[in-house]
mmCIF file of C-alpha atoms in Angstrom:
data_model
loop_
_atom_site.group_PDB
_atom_site.id
_atom_site.type_symbol
_atom_site.label_atom_id
_atom_site.label_comp_id
_atom_site.label_asym_id
_atom_site.label_seq_id
_atom_site.Cartn_x
_atom_site.Cartn_y
_atom_site.Cartn_z
ATOM 1 C CA MET R 1 -46.289 -111.634 188.303
ATOM 2 C CA PRO R 2 -44.482 -113.920 190.788
ATOM 3 C CA LYS R 3 -45.088 -113.409 194.455
ATOM 4 C CA ILE R 4 -42.320 -111.730 196.401
ATOM 5 C CA ASP R 5 -40.236 -114.379 198.106
ATOM 6 C CA LEU R 6 -37.915 -113.000 200.724
ATOM 7 C CA TYR R 7 -35.928 -116.203 201.173
ATOM 8 C CA ARG R 8 -35.730 -118.219 197.961
ATOM 9 C CA ASN R 9 -32.823 -116.754 196.022
ATOM 10 C CA VAL R 10 -30.502 -116.036 198.877
ATOM 11 C CA HIS R 11 -31.125 -119.493 200.338
ATOM 12 C CA MET R 12 -30.266 -121.100 197.013
ATOM 13 C CA GLY R 13 -26.949 -119.285 197.080
ATOM 14 C CA GLN R 14 -26.288 -120.360 200.639
ATOM 15 C CA ARG R 15 -27.029 -124.020 199.926
ATOM 16 C CA ALA R 16 -24.690 -124.035 196.922
ATOM 17 C CA ARG R 17 -21.785 -122.513 198.877
ATOM 18 C CA LEU R 18 -22.350 -124.745 201.918
ATOM 19 C CA PHE R 19 -22.300 -127.853 199.759
ATOM 20 C CA THR R 20 -19.145 -126.661 197.933
ATOM 21 C CA LEU R 21 -17.444 -125.922 201.242
ATOM 22 C CA ALA R 22 -18.255 -129.414 202.549
ATOM 23 C CA ILE R 23 -16.935 -131.112 199.389
ATOM 24 C CA GLU R 24 -13.778 -129.053 199.312
ATOM 25 C CA LEU R 25 -13.050 -129.457 203.013
ATOM 26 C CA GLY R 26 -13.516 -133.212 202.704
ATOM 27 C CA THR R 27 -11.131 -133.511 199.739
ATOM 28 C CA ALA R 28 -8.520 -130.932 200.807
ATOM 29 C CA ASP R 29 -4.865 -131.831 201.233
ATOM 30 C CA ILE R 30 -4.163 -129.934 204.435
ATOM 31 C CA SER R 31 -0.648 -131.335 204.873
ATOM 32 C CA HIS R 32 0.715 -128.322 202.903
ATOM 33 C CA SER R 33 1.817 -125.167 204.786
ATOM 34 C CA GLY R 34 -1.092 -122.913 205.541
ATOM 35 C CA ALA R 35 -3.710 -125.310 204.137
ATOM 36 C CA ALA R 36 -5.194 -126.121 207.583
ATOM 37 C CA THR R 37 -5.486 -122.406 208.374
ATOM 38 C CA ASP R 38 -7.120 -121.742 205.012
ATOM 39 C CA GLN R 39 -9.775 -124.404 205.592
ATOM 40 C CA ALA R 40 -10.403 -123.304 209.168
ATOM 41 C CA ASP R 41 -10.764 -119.701 208.064
ATOM 42 C CA ARG R 42 -13.317 -120.687 205.423
ATOM 43 C CA CYS R 43 -15.451 -122.436 208.015
ATOM 44 C CA LEU R 44 -15.195 -119.483 210.430
ATOM 45 C CA ALA R 45 -16.077 -117.030 207.623
ATOM 46 C CA MET R 46 -19.122 -119.138 206.754
ATOM 47 C CA THR R 47 -20.488 -119.147 210.292
ATOM 48 C CA GLN R 48 -19.871 -115.439 210.612
ATOM 49 C CA GLU R 49 -21.765 -114.822 207.378
ATOM 50 C CA LEU R 50 -24.683 -116.996 208.437
ATOM 51 C CA ARG R 51 -24.912 -115.189 211.784
ATOM 52 C CA GLU R 52 -24.962 -111.853 209.948
ATOM 53 C CA HIS R 53 -27.610 -113.195 207.611
ATOM 54 C CA ALA R 54 -29.750 -114.189 210.653
ATOM 55 C CA ASP R 55 -29.339 -110.684 212.049
ATOM 56 C CA HIS R 56 -30.530 -109.226 208.726
ATOM 57 C CA GLU R 57 -33.599 -111.449 208.771
ATOM 58 C CA ASP R 58 -34.356 -110.437 212.331
ATOM 59 C CA THR R 59 -34.000 -106.759 211.414
ATOM 60 C CA PHE R 60 -35.882 -106.684 208.124
ATOM 61 C CA ILE R 61 -38.199 -109.688 207.991
ATOM 62 C CA HIS R 62 -38.977 -111.240 211.332
ATOM 63 C CA GLN R 63 -40.362 -108.148 213.001
ATOM 64 C CA LEU R 64 -43.140 -108.173 210.440
ATOM 65 C CA LEU R 65 -43.546 -111.921 210.909
ATOM 66 C CA ARG R 66 -43.853 -111.560 214.714
ATOM 67 C CA GLU R 67 -46.548 -108.949 214.253
ATOM 68 C CA ARG R 68 -48.618 -110.942 211.760
ATOM 69 C CA ALA R 69 -47.844 -114.591 212.502
ATOM 70 C CA PRO R 70 -46.319 -114.975 216.008
ATOM 71 C CA GLU R 71 -46.463 -118.773 215.953
ATOM 72 C CA ALA R 72 -44.309 -118.877 212.829
ATOM 73 C CA ALA R 73 -41.888 -116.467 214.496
ATOM 74 C CA ASP R 74 -41.740 -118.691 217.561
ATOM 75 C CA ALA R 75 -40.768 -121.639 215.354
ATOM 76 C CA LEU R 76 -37.849 -119.662 213.960
ATOM 77 C CA ASP R 77 -36.718 -118.627 217.399
ATOM 78 C CA ALA R 78 -36.491 -122.255 218.399
ATOM 79 C CA GLU R 79 -34.491 -122.980 215.245
ATOM 80 C CA HIS R 80 -31.995 -120.219 216.116
ATOM 81 C CA ILE R 81 -31.147 -121.831 219.441
ATOM 82 C CA ARG R 82 -30.298 -125.095 217.666
ATOM 83 C CA LEU R 83 -28.324 -123.246 215.045
ATOM 84 C CA ASP R 84 -26.270 -121.331 217.537
ATOM 85 C CA ALA R 85 -25.093 -124.611 219.116
ATOM 86 C CA ALA R 86 -24.076 -125.945 215.675
ATOM 87 C CA PHE R 87 -22.212 -122.704 214.776
ATOM 88 C CA THR R 88 -20.362 -122.767 218.065
ATOM 89 C CA ALA R 89 -19.324 -126.439 217.708
ATOM 90 C CA LEU R 90 -18.042 -125.762 214.206
ATOM 91 C CA ASP R 91 -16.107 -122.620 215.275
ATOM 92 C CA GLU R 92 -14.415 -124.527 218.107
ATOM 93 C CA ARG R 93 -13.275 -127.272 215.781
ATOM 94 C CA ALA R 94 -12.089 -124.805 213.174
ATOM 95 C CA ARG R 95 -10.008 -122.794 215.650
ATOM 96 C CA THR R 96 -8.125 -125.851 216.854
ATOM 97 C CA LEU R 97 -7.294 -127.228 213.372
ATOM 98 C CA PRO R 98 -4.286 -124.947 212.504
ATOM 99 C CA ASP R 99 -2.446 -125.926 215.699
ATOM 100 C CA THR R 100 -2.972 -129.653 215.320
ATOM 101 C CA PRO R 101 0.227 -131.750 215.074
ATOM 102 C CA ILE R 102 0.887 -133.062 211.575
ATOM 103 C CA GLU R 103 0.278 -136.706 212.573
ATOM 104 C CA ALA R 104 -3.157 -135.864 213.974
ATOM 105 C CA LEU R 105 -4.272 -133.668 211.099
ATOM 106 C CA PRO R 106 -6.231 -136.371 209.156
ATOM 107 C CA ASP R 107 -8.470 -137.109 212.152
ATOM 108 C CA ALA R 108 -8.811 -133.422 213.001
ATOM 109 C CA GLN R 109 -9.767 -132.607 209.397
ATOM 110 C CA HIS R 110 -12.445 -135.278 209.380
ATOM 111 C CA ALA R 111 -13.767 -134.107 212.771
ATOM 112 C CA LEU R 112 -14.110 -130.595 211.325
ATOM 113 C CA TYR R 113 -15.729 -132.041 208.226
ATOM 114 C CA LEU R 114 -18.330 -133.822 210.447
ATOM 115 C CA ALA R 115 -18.947 -130.644 212.429
ATOM 116 C CA LEU R 116 -19.498 -128.703 209.240
ATOM 117 C CA ASN R 117 -21.948 -131.253 207.956
ATOM 118 C CA GLU R 118 -23.810 -131.306 211.279
ATOM 119 C CA MET R 119 -24.121 -127.545 210.998
ATOM 120 C CA ILE R 120 -25.284 -127.825 207.424
ATOM 121 C CA SER R 121 -27.911 -130.356 208.462
ATOM 122 C CA ALA R 122 -29.228 -127.986 211.141
ATOM 123 C CA TYR R 123 -29.098 -125.061 208.744
ATOM 124 C CA LEU R 124 -31.018 -126.901 206.016
ATOM 125 C CA ALA R 125 -33.795 -127.623 208.477
ATOM 126 C CA HIS R 126 -33.862 -123.954 209.444
ATOM 127 C CA LEU R 127 -34.146 -122.895 205.815
ATOM 128 C CA HIS R 128 -36.959 -125.365 205.314
ATOM 129 C CA VAL R 129 -38.913 -123.787 208.192
ATOM 130 C CA GLU R 130 -38.400 -120.316 206.781
ATOM 131 C CA GLU R 131 -39.454 -121.386 203.280
ATOM 132 C CA THR R 132 -42.442 -123.601 204.184
ATOM 133 C CA VAL R 133 -43.740 -121.922 207.411
ATOM 134 C CA ALA R 134 -42.556 -118.344 207.612
ATOM 135 C CA MET R 135 -42.895 -117.298 203.969
ATOM 136 C CA PRO R 136 -46.390 -118.758 203.490
ATOM 137 C CA ALA R 137 -47.445 -116.978 206.698
ATOM 138 C CA LEU R 138 -46.162 -113.727 205.288
ATOM 139 C CA TRP R 139 -47.976 -114.291 202.030
ATOM 140 C CA GLN R 140 -51.130 -114.851 203.999
ATOM 141 C CA TYR R 141 -50.973 -112.014 206.446
ATOM 142 C CA ALA R 142 -48.777 -109.321 204.829
ATOM 143 C CA SER R 143 -49.426 -107.357 201.591
ATOM 144 C CA GLU R 144 -47.223 -107.304 198.497
ATOM 145 C CA ASP R 145 -46.435 -103.671 199.288
ATOM 146 C CA GLU R 146 -45.230 -104.579 202.767
ATOM 147 C CA LEU R 147 -43.079 -107.414 201.422
ATOM 148 C CA GLY R 148 -41.680 -105.031 198.801
ATOM 149 C CA ALA R 149 -40.869 -102.515 201.490
ATOM 150 C CA VAL R 150 -38.886 -105.208 203.362
ATOM 151 C CA PHE R 151 -36.793 -105.763 200.213
ATOM 152 C CA ALA R 152 -36.368 -102.089 199.704
ATOM 153 C CA ALA R 153 -35.232 -101.465 203.283
ATOM 154 C CA PHE R 154 -32.662 -104.231 203.126
ATOM 155 C CA ARG R 155 -31.277 -102.982 199.788
ATOM 156 C CA ALA R 156 -31.022 -99.468 201.186
ATOM 157 C CA SER R 157 -28.967 -100.743 204.127
ATOM 158 C CA ARG R 158 -26.265 -102.230 201.882
ATOM 159 C CA THR R 159 -23.289 -100.361 200.481
ATOM 160 C CA PRO R 160 -22.676 -100.715 196.727
ATOM 161 C CA GLU R 161 -19.811 -103.151 197.335
ATOM 162 C CA GLN R 162 -21.934 -105.202 199.780
ATOM 163 C CA ALA R 163 -24.733 -105.335 197.233
ATOM 164 C CA ARG R 164 -22.325 -106.574 194.522
ATOM 165 C CA SER R 165 -20.908 -109.163 196.941
ATOM 166 C CA ASP R 166 -24.469 -110.346 197.729
ATOM 167 C CA LEU R 167 -25.125 -110.881 194.025
ATOM 168 C CA ARG R 168 -21.827 -112.668 193.382
ATOM 169 C CA LYS R 169 -22.693 -115.163 196.109
ATOM 170 C CA MET R 170 -26.234 -115.731 194.933
ATOM 171 C CA LEU R 171 -26.322 -115.533 191.131
ATOM 172 C CA PRO R 172 -24.340 -118.773 190.342
ATOM 173 C CA ALA R 173 -26.997 -120.841 192.199
ATOM 174 C CA LEU R 174 -30.020 -119.459 190.289
ATOM 175 C CA PRO R 175 -31.629 -120.664 187.096
ATOM 176 C CA PRO R 176 -31.049 -118.491 184.009
ATOM 177 C CA ALA R 177 -34.426 -116.623 183.972
ATOM 178 C CA PRO R 178 -34.403 -115.255 187.511
ATOM 179 C CA ARG R 179 -30.637 -114.570 187.272
ATOM 180 C CA ALA R 180 -31.206 -112.436 184.184
ATOM 181 C CA ALA R 181 -34.213 -110.665 185.749
ATOM 182 C CA ILE R 182 -32.210 -109.700 188.833
ATOM 183 C CA VAL R 183 -29.238 -108.464 186.882
ATOM 184 C CA ARG R 184 -31.469 -106.548 184.434
ATOM 185 C CA GLY R 185 -32.985 -104.711 187.373
ATOM 186 C CA VAL R 186 -29.590 -103.978 188.908
ATOM 187 C CA ILE R 187 -27.986 -102.532 185.750
ATOM 188 C CA GLY R 188 -31.163 -100.708 184.892
ATOM 189 C CA ALA R 189 -30.902 -98.832 188.147
ATOM 190 C CA VAL R 190 -27.501 -97.455 187.183
ATOM 191 C CA PRO R 191 -27.575 -96.959 183.415
ATOM 192 C CA ASP R 192 -24.442 -94.823 183.383
ATOM 193 C CA GLN R 193 -22.494 -97.724 185.083
ATOM 194 C CA ALA R 194 -24.309 -100.618 183.442
ATOM 195 C CA GLY R 195 -21.277 -102.182 181.790
ATOM 196 C CA SER R 196 -19.001 -102.031 184.852
ATOM 197 C CA THR R 197 -21.832 -103.255 187.147
ATOM 198 C CA LEU R 198 -22.575 -106.206 184.859
ATOM 199 C CA ALA R 199 -18.908 -107.170 184.735
ATOM 200 C CA ALA R 200 -18.601 -106.867 188.503
ATOM 201 C CA VAL R 201 -21.593 -109.018 189.436
ATOM 202 C CA SER R 202 -20.863 -111.754 186.916
ATOM 203 C CA THR R 203 -17.367 -112.629 188.059
ATOM 204 C CA THR R 204 -18.408 -115.748 189.994
ATOM 205 C CA LEU R 205 -20.446 -117.215 187.122
ATOM 206 C CA SER R 206 -19.062 -120.117 185.150
ATOM 207 C CA PRO R 207 -18.284 -119.391 181.488
ATOM 208 C CA ASP R 208 -21.490 -121.090 180.393
ATOM 209 C CA GLN R 209 -23.550 -119.195 182.959
ATOM 210 C CA ARG R 210 -21.951 -115.900 181.937
ATOM 211 C CA HIS R 211 -22.539 -116.567 178.231
ATOM 212 C CA ARG R 212 -26.186 -117.396 178.938
ATOM 213 C CA LEU R 213 -26.649 -114.269 181.068
ATOM 214 C CA TYR R 214 -25.314 -112.006 178.375
ATOM 215 C CA GLU R 215 -27.412 -113.771 175.818
ATOM 216 C CA ASP R 216 -30.538 -113.316 177.914
ATOM 217 C CA LEU R 217 -29.707 -109.621 178.420
ATOM 218 C CA GLY R 218 -29.143 -109.182 174.726
ATOM 219 C CA VAL R 219 -25.658 -107.734 174.975
ATOM 220 C CA PRO R 220 -22.293 -109.071 173.678
ATOM 221 C CA GLU R 221 -19.943 -110.339 176.337
ATOM 222 C CA THR R 222 -17.248 -107.919 175.224
ATOM 223 C CA TRP R 223 -19.559 -104.958 175.956
ATOM 224 C CA ALA R 224 -19.372 -105.231 179.720
ATOM 225 C CA LEU R 225 -15.645 -105.885 179.647
ATOM 226 C CA ARG R 226 -15.084 -102.822 177.480
ATOM 227 C CA GLU R 227 -17.314 -100.694 179.638
ATOM 228 C CA ASN R 228 -15.535 -101.911 182.773
ATOM 229 C CA GLU R 229 -12.106 -100.980 181.334
ATOM 230 C CA GLN R 230 -13.258 -97.418 180.655
ATOM 231 C CA VAL R 231 -14.385 -96.782 184.280
#
């Protein structure tokens, strides 16, 4: 049975969405009405999400890490200081973009693009520390039951809609086998709502990913759609 990894899947989802945001910001035509505001809002929403994610880690993971491996926890604390500076710089650039005169928009867009990529660079380094320093320390000093309890506590803190949103952000970035295992567990926990739950969490998958998921679960794609319509 695979070891419990508190970071792997959610970090894969974050990487995929950060890279997508960088590509789409870099290629966006922000000369159209409202486009600059849309791109700025996407950047601000991302930094807000990443700050909330850091709060979740502090609440549910890093207390245990500080108790068992304080040096690893100290390394993460140092990373947070660097990350906060990158988040703030990106937010400042994003907030100024919508009010930029039309003739200055290309340069302002590129400046925001650079700030976003600087933040991504800092964030990738942070993820690397969590995955190669913090998680191995937890595997060494905490039991599987304790790591399982961390997962359970976090899940209990999320509303049903928050939990579905978490899955929609994460599932497209995962390989087929772990994606199917996660969804199998989710729909197995609510057998009376299995079809509607499956339909709800698979909305962000590509057609090929969705087809593979249904195939791995052993259900026809029309099953979840039909069940969802009946709810």
